[in-house]
């Protein structure tokens, strides 16, 4: 990738690591000054995020990221698909009403978590909704 | 509820992000990609498809093209995929694709215009410095922070 700093210097290299502040470490770096007339080769370098103007990246990176996200989602879905443990916390969750049962005894049911379901009762209406949490 | 989105600070940006898949050439009517114009603090004008943004206004621009202008001419240079740090962005705007074709400028190639553009930058910088100097000395204006205000 190519990193251009606020002062115009450019760094061409391979990304080793990065953090939330955009601080990055690069390897096999070719540094160029702002005018473009001096060059340095550095084995590795650390760039503070606050000095970065922009980063140029291979065009194919977007596709690669999308692939990885899909793969991660598939893996996550597969792991969580079986009757293992309670509902996961990751990702968005949608609540769908699966069934509305006929009026039953107006006892107050406690909230229970049963596998991926939550029982709730509306005492006054003496109806209960079975709600399944679906992880998207 | 939808009508409130344009009024929230970054809510209007949601409309400008194009997250359609790059490699699926589907034949729906929303095939047109929205081009966004970004002006950076160093004066660069980039046009590209906005793919994402965050709370710092860091932007991901795809198929970015850098344009330089001089009088009635302009030149373009393809720059690929960009991640722009938000603090360097002056403005972000949507390009009207219909009006874009009506622009009365003629396109020349990059290398011819590049040298002229560099001269333009130098003269502009000198002019701005002189202006700031006069304003500071004679009118009591304060000096601007010099770094990265090329626009």
Short mmCIF file of C-alpha atoms in Angstrom, two decimals:
data_model
loop_
_atom_site.label_atom_id
_atom_site.label_comp_id
_atom_site.label_asym_id
_atom_site.label_seq_id
_atom_site.Cartn_x
_atom_site.Cartn_y
_atom_site.Cartn_z
CA UNK A 1 0.00 0.00 0.00
CA UNK A 2 0.98 3.61 -0.43
CA UNK A 3 0.71 5.98 2.50
CA UNK A 4 0.92 9.71 1.96
CA UNK A 5 1.59 11.86 4.97
CA UNK A 6 0.33 15.37 5.59
CA UNK A 7 3.74 16.76 4.66
CA UNK A 8 3.62 15.04 1.28
CA UNK A 9 6.08 12.22 1.92
CA UNK A 10 5.01 8.84 0.57
CA UNK A 11 5.67 5.39 1.97
CA UNK A 12 5.25 2.29 -0.16
CA UNK A 13 5.23 -0.94 1.75
CA UNK A 14 3.40 -3.92 3.18
CA UNK A 15 1.13 -3.42 6.15
CA UNK A 16 2.23 -5.37 9.20
CA UNK A 17 -0.03 -3.99 11.87
CA UNK A 18 -2.46 -1.21 12.61
CA UNK A 19 -4.52 0.05 15.51
CA UNK A 20 -7.58 2.16 16.21
CA UNK A 21 -5.62 5.38 15.91
CA UNK A 22 -4.51 4.44 12.39
CA UNK A 23 -0.92 4.05 13.64
CA UNK A 24 0.65 1.54 11.25
CA UNK A 25 3.80 -0.48 10.85
CA UNK A 26 5.05 -1.30 7.38
CA UNK A 27 7.74 -3.63 6.05
CA UNK A 28 10.01 -3.32 3.00
CA UNK A 29 9.26 0.35 2.72
CA UNK A 30 10.25 2.76 -0.05
CA UNK A 31 10.11 6.28 1.28
CA UNK A 32 9.92 9.29 -1.02
CA UNK A 33 10.10 12.91 0.01
CA UNK A 34 7.42 15.45 -0.84
CA UNK A 35 9.14 16.73 -3.99
CA UNK A 36 9.61 13.18 -5.26
CA UNK A 37 13.35 13.50 -5.80
CA UNK A 38 14.82 11.60 -2.84
CA UNK A 39 14.32 7.94 -2.02
CA UNK A 40 15.03 5.75 0.98
CA UNK A 41 14.58 2.04 1.50
CA UNK A 42 13.59 1.02 5.00
CA UNK A 43 13.24 -2.49 6.30
CA UNK A 44 10.39 -1.48 8.52
CA UNK A 45 8.79 1.71 9.72
CA UNK A 46 6.17 2.98 12.10
CA UNK A 47 3.84 5.77 11.07
CA UNK A 48 1.73 7.66 13.57
CA UNK A 49 -1.87 7.77 12.46
CA UNK A 50 -2.30 11.48 13.02
CA UNK A 51 0.29 12.26 10.35
CA UNK A 52 -1.44 10.32 7.60
CA UNK A 53 -3.21 12.15 4.81
CA UNK A 54 -4.47 9.16 2.89
CA UNK A 55 -3.75 5.53 2.06
CA UNK A 56 -3.84 4.03 -1.44
CA UNK A 57 -4.66 0.41 -1.57
CA UNK A 58 -4.95 -2.28 -4.31
CA UNK A 59 -8.29 -2.13 -6.14
CA UNK A 60 -8.91 -5.80 -5.45
CA UNK A 61 -8.93 -5.23 -1.70
CA UNK A 62 -12.65 -4.43 -1.51
CA UNK A 63 -13.53 -7.76 -3.11
CA UNK A 64 -11.15 -9.61 -0.80
CA UNK A 65 -12.71 -7.97 2.25
CA UNK A 66 -16.21 -8.84 1.10
CA UNK A 67 -15.13 -12.47 0.58
CA UNK A 68 -13.66 -12.60 4.06
CA UNK A 69 -16.76 -11.12 5.65
CA UNK A 70 -18.96 -13.67 3.89
CA UNK A 71 -16.68 -16.49 4.94
CA UNK A 72 -16.67 -15.30 8.55
CA UNK A 73 -20.46 -15.05 8.49
CA UNK A 74 -20.80 -18.56 7.07
CA UNK A 75 -18.44 -19.95 9.71
CA UNK A 76 -20.30 -18.15 12.47
CA UNK A 77 -23.65 -19.36 11.21
CA UNK A 78 -22.48 -22.94 11.00
CA UNK A 79 -21.10 -22.90 14.54
CA UNK A 80 -24.21 -21.40 16.01
CA UNK A 81 -26.69 -23.44 13.97
CA UNK A 82 -26.79 -26.48 16.28
CA UNK A 83 -28.49 -26.71 19.66
CA UNK A 84 -25.44 -25.46 21.41
CA UNK A 85 -25.79 -22.97 24.19
CA UNK A 86 -27.91 -19.88 24.21
CA UNK A 87 -28.33 -17.27 21.58
CA UNK A 88 -25.18 -15.58 20.44
CA UNK A 89 -24.47 -11.92 21.01
CA UNK A 90 -22.80 -10.98 17.79
CA UNK A 91 -24.40 -9.18 14.91
CA UNK A 92 -27.85 -7.78 14.63
CA UNK A 93 -30.77 -9.68 15.94
CA UNK A 94 -34.31 -9.63 14.75
CA UNK A 95 -37.23 -10.63 16.79
CA UNK A 96 -39.88 -12.60 15.02
CA UNK A 97 -43.15 -13.70 16.42
CA UNK A 98 -43.42 -17.33 15.49
CA UNK A 99 -46.69 -18.30 16.98
CA UNK A 100 -49.49 -16.81 18.93
CA UNK A 101 -51.11 -19.43 21.02
CA UNK A 102 -54.76 -19.55 21.86
CA UNK A 103 -55.89 -18.07 25.14
CA UNK A 104 -54.75 -20.17 28.02
CA UNK A 105 -54.87 -19.98 31.74
CA UNK A 106 -54.11 -16.48 32.93
CA UNK A 107 -51.25 -17.53 35.14
CA UNK A 108 -48.26 -15.35 35.04
CA UNK A 109 -45.44 -17.19 33.39
CA UNK A 110 -42.03 -16.15 34.29
CA UNK A 111 -39.66 -15.09 31.64
CA UNK A 112 -37.67 -18.10 30.70
CA UNK A 113 -35.01 -18.61 28.21
CA UNK A 114 -35.44 -21.89 26.49
CA UNK A 115 -32.76 -22.61 23.95
CA UNK A 116 -33.27 -19.81 21.50
CA UNK A 117 -36.68 -18.81 22.71
CA UNK A 118 -38.03 -16.49 25.29
CA UNK A 119 -41.43 -16.97 26.79
CA UNK A 120 -43.31 -13.92 27.73
CA UNK A 121 -46.80 -13.66 28.93
CA UNK A 122 -49.21 -10.83 28.92
CA UNK A 123 -51.25 -11.50 31.94
CA UNK A 124 -54.12 -9.29 31.09
CA UNK A 125 -54.63 -10.66 27.66
CA UNK A 126 -54.04 -14.23 28.68
CA UNK A 127 -52.22 -14.81 25.48
CA UNK A 128 -48.65 -15.69 25.19
CA UNK A 129 -46.23 -15.01 22.47
CA UNK A 130 -43.45 -17.31 21.60
CA UNK A 131 -40.56 -15.22 20.48
CA UNK A 132 -37.50 -16.61 18.89
CA UNK A 133 -34.44 -14.51 18.63
CA UNK A 134 -32.94 -14.84 15.20
CA UNK A 135 -29.34 -13.87 14.72
CA UNK A 136 -28.64 -12.26 11.38
CA UNK B 1 -39.25 8.48 9.93
CA UNK B 2 -37.41 8.42 6.61
CA UNK B 3 -37.74 12.18 6.21
CA UNK B 4 -35.59 12.85 9.27
CA UNK B 5 -32.54 11.15 7.84
CA UNK B 6 -31.33 14.08 5.68
CA UNK B 7 -31.34 16.35 8.72
CA UNK B 8 -29.13 14.33 11.01
CA UNK B 9 -25.44 15.22 10.71
CA UNK B 10 -24.15 12.22 8.88
CA UNK B 11 -27.53 10.80 8.05
CA UNK B 12 -27.46 12.34 4.61
CA UNK B 13 -24.22 10.51 3.91
CA UNK B 14 -26.01 7.20 4.22
CA UNK B 15 -27.74 7.98 0.96
CA UNK B 16 -24.44 8.67 -0.79
CA UNK B 17 -22.73 5.42 0.13
CA UNK B 18 -22.75 2.90 -2.66
CA UNK B 19 -22.45 -0.56 -1.23
CA UNK B 20 -23.65 -2.48 -4.26
CA UNK B 21 -21.47 -5.38 -5.16
CA UNK B 22 -18.66 -4.54 -7.48
CA UNK B 23 -18.67 -7.67 -9.53
CA UNK B 24 -22.35 -8.38 -9.91
CA UNK B 25 -23.54 -6.73 -13.08
CA UNK B 26 -27.25 -6.91 -12.35
CA UNK B 27 -29.66 -5.47 -14.85
CA UNK B 28 -31.68 -3.32 -12.49
CA UNK B 29 -32.41 0.35 -12.92
CA UNK B 30 -30.12 1.31 -10.04
CA UNK B 31 -27.07 0.47 -12.13
CA UNK B 32 -25.77 4.04 -12.03
CA UNK B 33 -23.02 4.60 -9.48
CA UNK B 34 -23.04 7.87 -7.56
CA UNK B 35 -19.82 9.78 -7.95
CA UNK B 36 -18.68 11.91 -5.05
CA UNK B 37 -16.31 14.85 -5.16
CA UNK B 38 -13.83 15.17 -2.31
CA UNK B 39 -11.64 18.22 -1.82
CA UNK B 40 -8.62 17.66 0.40
CA UNK B 41 -6.81 20.22 2.48
CA UNK B 42 -3.81 20.13 0.18
CA UNK B 43 -6.06 21.28 -2.66
CA UNK B 44 -6.50 17.93 -4.41
CA UNK B 45 -9.85 17.25 -6.00
CA UNK B 46 -10.77 13.59 -6.11
CA UNK B 47 -13.85 11.99 -7.60
CA UNK B 48 -14.91 8.49 -6.80
CA UNK B 49 -17.59 6.16 -5.50
CA UNK B 50 -18.06 6.44 -1.77
CA UNK B 51 -17.99 2.98 -0.29
CA UNK B 52 -17.98 3.76 3.42
CA UNK B 53 -17.36 6.38 6.08
CA UNK B 54 -17.08 6.49 9.86
CA UNK B 55 -17.44 8.89 12.78
CA UNK B 56 -14.18 10.65 11.92
CA UNK B 57 -15.34 11.17 8.34
CA UNK B 58 -12.62 8.82 7.13
CA UNK B 59 -13.74 7.87 3.63
CA UNK B 60 -13.25 4.90 1.35
CA UNK B 61 -13.39 5.98 -2.29
CA UNK B 62 -13.30 3.50 -5.13
CA UNK B 63 -12.21 4.09 -8.74
CA UNK B 64 -10.90 7.45 -7.67
CA UNK B 65 -9.89 9.97 -10.29
CA UNK B 66 -7.81 13.02 -9.48
CA UNK B 67 -8.59 16.10 -11.54
CA UNK B 68 -6.55 19.22 -12.08
CA UNK B 69 -7.94 22.35 -13.68
CA UNK B 70 -6.44 25.27 -15.51
CA UNK B 71 -8.57 27.92 -17.20
CA UNK B 72 -10.79 26.05 -19.64
CA UNK B 73 -8.88 22.77 -19.50
CA UNK B 74 -8.81 19.83 -17.13
CA UNK B 75 -6.89 16.58 -16.83
CA UNK B 76 -7.62 13.33 -15.06
CA UNK B 77 -5.52 10.64 -13.45
CA UNK B 78 -6.84 7.30 -12.22
CA UNK B 79 -5.85 6.58 -8.64
CA UNK B 80 -7.70 3.42 -7.64
CA UNK B 81 -8.90 2.66 -4.12
CA UNK B 82 -8.39 5.28 -1.43
CA UNK B 83 -8.75 5.43 2.30
CA UNK B 84 -8.77 9.13 3.19
CA UNK B 85 -8.25 10.26 6.76
CA UNK B 86 -11.17 12.42 7.76
CA UNK B 87 -9.27 15.41 9.09
CA UNK B 88 -7.82 16.07 5.64
CA UNK B 89 -11.18 16.42 3.97
CA UNK B 90 -12.46 19.92 3.27
CA UNK B 91 -15.69 18.94 1.61
CA UNK B 92 -17.59 16.02 0.20
CA UNK B 93 -20.30 16.49 -2.37
CA UNK B 94 -22.35 14.47 -4.81
CA UNK B 95 -21.62 14.93 -8.49
CA UNK B 96 -24.68 15.46 -10.64
CA UNK B 97 -24.07 12.92 -13.39
CA UNK B 98 -26.45 14.62 -15.82
CA UNK B 99 -24.87 18.04 -15.51
CA UNK B 100 -21.40 16.55 -15.53
CA UNK B 101 -21.53 16.13 -19.28
CA UNK B 102 -22.41 19.79 -19.78
CA UNK B 103 -19.16 21.02 -18.26
CA UNK B 104 -17.63 23.52 -20.72
CA UNK B 105 -14.05 22.38 -20.20
CA UNK B 106 -11.96 20.42 -22.58
CA UNK B 107 -9.91 17.45 -21.45
CA UNK B 108 -6.18 17.34 -22.07
CA UNK B 109 -3.70 14.72 -20.94
CA UNK B 110 -2.21 14.76 -17.48
CA UNK B 111 1.45 15.39 -18.20
CA UNK B 112 0.85 18.57 -20.19
CA UNK B 113 -1.33 20.11 -17.53
CA UNK B 114 0.69 18.88 -14.55
CA UNK B 115 3.51 21.39 -14.97
CA UNK B 116 1.10 24.30 -15.45
CA UNK B 117 -0.84 23.14 -12.42
CA UNK B 118 2.31 23.15 -10.29
CA UNK B 119 3.01 26.74 -11.33
CA UNK B 120 -0.57 27.66 -10.46
CA UNK B 121 -0.07 26.24 -6.99
CA UNK B 122 3.12 28.17 -6.43
CA UNK B 123 1.65 31.49 -7.56
CA UNK B 124 -1.47 30.93 -5.49
CA UNK B 125 0.60 30.14 -2.42
CA UNK B 126 2.67 33.29 -2.88
CA UNK B 127 -0.46 35.37 -3.38
CA UNK B 128 -2.14 33.94 -0.30
CA UNK B 129 0.94 34.48 1.82
CA UNK B 130 1.16 38.07 0.70
CA UNK B 131 -2.52 38.61 1.39
CA UNK B 132 -2.22 37.09 4.86
CA UNK B 133 0.82 39.25 5.57
CA UNK B 134 -0.96 42.45 4.60
CA UNK B 135 -4.08 41.52 6.54
CA UNK B 136 -1.99 40.72 9.59
CA UNK B 137 0.13 43.85 9.52
CA UNK B 138 -2.41 46.39 8.44
CA UNK B 139 -5.78 45.07 9.52
CA UNK B 140 -4.99 43.03 12.61
CA UNK B 141 -6.06 39.65 11.20
CA UNK B 142 -4.34 36.68 12.79
CA UNK B 143 -2.00 34.43 10.87
CA UNK B 144 -3.51 31.23 9.53
CA UNK B 145 -2.07 27.82 10.43
CA UNK B 146 0.07 27.25 7.39
CA UNK B 147 0.09 23.48 7.12
CA UNK B 148 -2.24 21.86 4.66
CA UNK B 149 -4.44 24.75 3.69
CA UNK B 150 -3.67 24.60 0.02
CA UNK B 151 -7.28 24.61 -1.04
#
